Amino acid sequence: MTGSRRCVVVVHDPQDSIGVLPDIAAELDLEPFVVSVEDALPAPSEVDCAIVLGSPESVYDNRLPWLAAEQLWLRALISASLPVFGVCFGSQALARALGGSVHRNHTPEIGWTSVDTADPALLAPGPWLNFHFDAFTVPPRATEIARTALAPQAYIEGRCMGVQFHPEISEEMYEGWQRHWRDSPTGARMLAGLGELPERLRDELRQRGDLNAKMCADLLGAFLERTATVGE
């Protein structure tokens, strides 16, 4: 993969999958390497871009032992003008680093969701898989790209972009979510309250998997192309 961009993919649990990203890396000219947020994050000089993935945690939970270091690292990437793409929790962490805020949303947003997009060349209307209880406010200097009735869905500022949904979702990633929920008292209670919805989402993911992977590749490709010359 000589000449590919070194892309750090940050996970918030060492066991987390990175979804369809390995499958679409060559198409995007990316050489992804996975780093857990619990470990030392690479210096900006060691990477060409970053993708920060999801977590069941909340960005406003300052008890998280790695949160402060992650925020400092995101601000260092922003200062270095590196492309940063945040997904779900990652979009919220990036929003906070850019001066926005994160809060518990009044209603969870779970399911395949179409978004109202102001920039369809960058972000297609979907449907995209949403699975979140928190929401971000769009950072003060960012441009909102998309939203639903329940929450803002995407923003862009300079070489940074955050999306509230999960373009990178794969069956492997979803099975990891299920294991986490079953092994967690909070997750088990959530599953009990959702009834048949988790199984329906799994079935829908099997049906939509190939199309979703293509949409993810299109979105990340458009983001990298759009931000390549920002500030030059």
Short mmCIF file of C-alpha atoms in Angstrom, two decimals:
data_model
loop_
_atom_site.label_atom_id
_atom_site.label_comp_id
_atom_site.label_asym_id
_atom_site.label_seq_id
_atom_site.Cartn_x
_atom_site.Cartn_y
_atom_site.Cartn_z
CA MET A 1 0.00 0.00 0.00
CA THR A 2 2.88 2.33 -0.77
CA GLY A 3 1.74 5.90 -0.91
CA SER A 4 -1.46 5.27 1.05
CA ARG A 5 -2.46 7.66 3.80
CA ARG A 6 -1.79 6.35 7.29
CA CYS A 7 -5.14 6.54 9.01
CA VAL A 8 -5.40 5.95 12.75
CA VAL A 9 -8.75 4.43 13.71
CA VAL A 10 -9.48 5.03 17.38
CA VAL A 11 -11.63 2.50 19.22
CA HIS A 12 -12.91 2.87 22.77
CA ASP A 13 -12.58 -0.80 23.69
CA PRO A 14 -9.66 -2.98 22.55
CA GLN A 15 -12.15 -5.64 21.43
CA ASP A 16 -14.14 -3.30 19.17
CA SER A 17 -14.50 -4.02 15.46
CA ILE A 18 -13.85 -1.25 12.95
CA GLY A 19 -16.69 -2.40 10.74
CA VAL A 20 -16.34 -2.10 6.98
CA LEU A 21 -13.26 0.13 7.11
CA PRO A 22 -10.73 -2.64 6.30
CA ASP A 23 -12.83 -3.68 3.30
CA ILE A 24 -12.93 -0.20 1.78
CA ALA A 25 -9.44 0.99 2.78
CA ALA A 26 -7.75 0.35 -0.57
CA GLU A 27 -10.57 2.06 -2.44
CA LEU A 28 -10.00 5.14 -0.27
CA ASP A 29 -6.18 4.99 -0.49
CA LEU A 30 -6.00 4.45 3.27
CA GLU A 31 -3.72 2.30 5.38
CA PRO A 32 -5.75 1.96 8.59
CA PHE A 33 -4.20 1.02 11.91
CA VAL A 34 -6.26 0.56 15.04
CA VAL A 35 -5.40 2.17 18.38
CA SER A 36 -7.36 1.82 21.60
CA VAL A 37 -8.08 5.06 23.40
CA GLU A 38 -6.75 3.35 26.52
CA ASP A 39 -3.27 3.25 24.96
CA ALA A 40 -0.92 5.98 23.80
CA LEU A 41 -2.43 7.84 20.87
CA PRO A 42 -0.04 8.63 17.99
CA ALA A 43 1.45 12.07 17.57
CA PRO A 44 -0.04 14.15 14.75
CA SER A 45 3.25 13.85 12.86
CA GLU A 46 2.80 10.06 12.72
CA VAL A 47 -0.55 10.03 10.89
CA ASP A 48 -2.18 11.51 7.81
CA CYS A 49 -5.77 11.35 9.05
CA ALA A 50 -7.92 9.95 11.86
CA ILE A 51 -11.27 8.23 12.28
CA VAL A 52 -12.70 8.17 15.81
CA LEU A 53 -15.37 5.53 16.35
CA GLY A 54 -18.22 4.98 18.77
CA SER A 55 -18.58 4.01 22.41
CA PRO A 56 -21.42 3.19 24.80
CA GLU A 57 -20.03 5.87 27.12
CA SER A 58 -21.03 9.55 27.24
CA VAL A 59 -18.72 12.40 26.22
CA TYR A 60 -19.91 14.47 29.17
CA ASP A 61 -18.87 11.77 31.67
CA ASN A 62 -15.67 13.32 32.96
CA ARG A 63 -15.05 10.26 35.15
CA LEU A 64 -13.84 8.36 32.08
CA PRO A 65 -10.10 7.88 32.69
CA TRP A 66 -9.09 8.40 29.05
CA LEU A 67 -11.46 11.24 28.10
CA ALA A 68 -9.21 14.20 28.96
CA ALA A 69 -6.27 12.73 27.02
CA GLU A 70 -8.51 12.02 24.03
CA GLN A 71 -9.74 15.62 24.05
CA LEU A 72 -6.18 16.97 24.15
CA TRP A 73 -5.22 14.63 21.30
CA LEU A 74 -8.17 15.73 19.16
CA ARG A 75 -7.25 19.37 19.69
CA ALA A 76 -3.68 18.58 18.64
CA LEU A 77 -4.94 16.98 15.40
CA ILE A 78 -7.16 20.01 14.79
CA SER A 79 -4.22 22.37 15.36
CA ALA A 80 -2.14 20.31 12.92
CA SER A 81 -4.91 20.64 10.27
CA LEU A 82 -5.24 16.88 9.88
CA PRO A 83 -8.47 15.38 8.53
CA VAL A 84 -10.50 13.97 11.43
CA PHE A 85 -13.74 12.04 10.95
CA GLY A 86 -15.85 11.29 14.03
CA VAL A 87 -18.59 8.66 14.22
CA CYS A 88 -21.35 8.69 16.89
CA PHE A 89 -19.39 9.04 20.17
CA GLY A 90 -16.47 10.12 18.00
CA SER A 91 -18.56 12.89 16.45
CA GLN A 92 -19.57 14.04 19.92
CA ALA A 93 -15.98 13.97 21.21
CA LEU A 94 -14.86 15.94 18.16
CA ALA A 95 -17.72 18.42 18.60
CA ARG A 96 -16.63 19.02 22.19
CA ALA A 97 -13.00 19.51 21.09
CA LEU A 98 -14.24 22.09 18.56
CA GLY A 99 -16.16 24.05 21.20
CA GLY A 100 -19.57 22.39 20.98
CA SER A 101 -21.35 20.46 23.69
CA VAL A 102 -22.95 17.07 24.22
CA HIS A 103 -26.09 16.22 26.17
CA ARG A 104 -28.53 13.43 26.84
CA ASN A 105 -31.11 13.67 24.10
CA HIS A 106 -34.80 13.85 24.99
CA THR A 107 -35.48 10.71 22.91
CA PRO A 108 -33.17 7.87 21.83
CA GLU A 109 -32.66 7.59 18.08
CA ILE A 110 -32.43 3.95 17.03
CA GLY A 111 -32.93 2.49 13.57
CA TRP A 112 -32.26 3.09 9.89
CA THR A 113 -32.82 6.81 9.46
CA SER A 114 -32.99 9.13 6.49
CA VAL A 115 -31.47 12.55 7.13
CA ASP A 116 -32.23 15.99 5.79
CA THR A 117 -28.94 16.83 4.09
CA ALA A 118 -27.91 20.28 2.95
CA ASP A 119 -24.95 18.86 1.00
CA PRO A 120 -25.94 15.62 -0.76
CA ALA A 121 -22.71 15.58 -2.78
CA LEU A 122 -20.89 15.09 0.52
CA LEU A 123 -23.52 13.27 2.57
CA ALA A 124 -26.30 11.23 1.00
CA PRO A 125 -29.69 11.22 2.73
CA GLY A 126 -29.34 7.56 3.72
CA PRO A 127 -30.88 5.62 5.28
CA TRP A 128 -28.07 5.39 7.85
CA LEU A 129 -28.03 3.34 11.06
CA ASN A 130 -28.55 5.47 14.15
CA PHE A 131 -28.11 4.08 17.65
CA HIS A 132 -27.58 6.82 20.21
CA PHE A 133 -28.97 8.30 23.39
CA ASP A 134 -26.83 11.46 23.44
CA ALA A 135 -26.57 14.30 20.91
CA PHE A 136 -24.10 17.05 20.07
CA THR A 137 -24.64 20.74 19.52
CA VAL A 138 -23.00 21.87 16.29
CA PRO A 139 -19.69 23.58 17.18
CA PRO A 140 -19.87 27.38 16.91
CA ARG A 141 -17.67 27.67 13.79
CA ALA A 142 -18.90 24.49 12.11
CA THR A 143 -21.53 24.16 9.39
CA GLU A 144 -24.42 21.81 10.02
CA ILE A 145 -24.75 19.41 7.10
CA ALA A 146 -27.65 17.20 8.14
CA ARG A 147 -30.27 16.60 10.80
CA THR A 148 -33.34 14.63 11.69
CA ALA A 149 -36.31 15.69 13.76
CA LEU A 150 -34.54 14.32 16.84
CA ALA A 151 -30.97 15.60 16.54
CA PRO A 152 -28.30 17.19 14.38
CA GLN A 153 -26.67 14.45 12.33
CA ALA A 154 -23.54 15.91 10.72
CA TYR A 155 -21.30 18.96 10.71
CA ILE A 156 -18.06 20.05 9.09
CA GLU A 157 -15.43 22.53 10.18
CA GLY A 158 -12.14 22.90 8.34
CA ARG A 159 -10.78 19.37 7.95
CA CYS A 160 -13.04 17.92 10.65
CA MET A 161 -16.38 16.19 10.15
CA GLY A 162 -18.67 14.41 12.57
CA VAL A 163 -21.64 12.15 11.85
CA GLN A 164 -24.05 10.98 14.52
CA PHE A 165 -24.93 7.73 12.72
CA HIS A 166 -22.79 4.66 11.92
CA PRO A 167 -21.71 4.52 8.25
CA GLU A 168 -19.01 1.98 9.20
CA ILE A 169 -21.43 -0.59 10.65
CA SER A 170 -20.92 -4.25 9.72
CA GLU A 171 -22.44 -7.48 10.98
CA GLU A 172 -19.26 -8.17 12.96
CA MET A 173 -19.48 -4.76 14.65
CA TYR A 174 -23.16 -5.22 15.42
CA GLU A 175 -22.50 -8.64 16.98
CA GLY A 176 -19.89 -6.95 19.19
CA TRP A 177 -22.51 -4.46 20.32
CA GLN A 178 -24.85 -7.31 21.17
CA ARG A 179 -22.19 -9.08 23.25
CA HIS A 180 -21.47 -5.88 25.15
CA TRP A 181 -25.15 -5.31 25.88
CA ARG A 182 -25.68 -8.86 27.09
CA ASP A 183 -22.63 -8.67 29.38
CA SER A 184 -23.57 -5.31 30.90
CA PRO A 185 -26.40 -4.85 33.43
CA THR A 186 -27.27 -1.53 31.80
CA GLY A 187 -27.11 -3.07 28.34
CA ALA A 188 -29.24 -6.03 29.38
CA ARG A 189 -31.92 -3.67 30.68
CA MET A 190 -31.78 -1.71 27.44
CA LEU A 191 -32.19 -4.88 25.39
CA ALA A 192 -35.16 -5.93 27.50
CA GLY A 193 -36.81 -2.58 26.83
CA LEU A 194 -36.22 -2.70 23.07
CA GLY A 195 -38.11 -5.93 22.48
CA GLU A 196 -37.61 -7.28 18.95
CA LEU A 197 -35.88 -4.16 17.63
CA PRO A 198 -32.26 -5.42 18.00
CA GLU A 199 -33.06 -8.56 16.02
CA ARG A 200 -34.85 -6.55 13.36
CA LEU A 201 -31.86 -4.24 13.03
CA ARG A 202 -29.60 -7.27 12.57
CA ASP A 203 -31.83 -8.60 9.80
CA GLU A 204 -31.94 -5.22 8.11
CA LEU A 205 -28.16 -4.94 8.32
CA ARG A 206 -27.79 -8.29 6.55
CA GLN A 207 -30.03 -7.00 3.78
CA ARG A 208 -28.39 -3.57 3.54
CA GLY A 209 -24.77 -4.50 4.26
CA ASP A 210 -23.30 -4.19 0.75
CA LEU A 211 -25.14 -0.96 -0.02
CA ASN A 212 -24.18 0.51 3.35
CA ALA A 213 -20.49 -0.31 2.75
CA LYS A 214 -20.65 1.50 -0.59
CA MET A 215 -22.33 4.50 1.03
CA CYS A 216 -19.62 4.55 3.71
CA ALA A 217 -16.90 4.50 1.05
CA ASP A 218 -18.63 7.30 -0.86
CA LEU A 219 -19.00 9.42 2.28
CA LEU A 220 -15.42 9.00 3.49
CA GLY A 221 -14.07 9.47 -0.02
CA ALA A 222 -16.04 12.69 -0.47
CA PHE A 223 -14.88 13.92 2.95
CA LEU A 224 -11.21 13.26 2.19
CA GLU A 225 -11.49 14.88 -1.24
CA ARG A 226 -13.40 17.89 0.11
CA THR A 227 -10.91 18.51 2.91
CA ALA A 228 -7.72 17.81 0.93
CA THR A 229 -7.19 21.44 -0.06
CA VAL A 230 -8.79 23.22 2.91
CA GLY A 231 -6.46 25.95 4.11
CA GLU A 232 -4.07 25.66 1.17
#
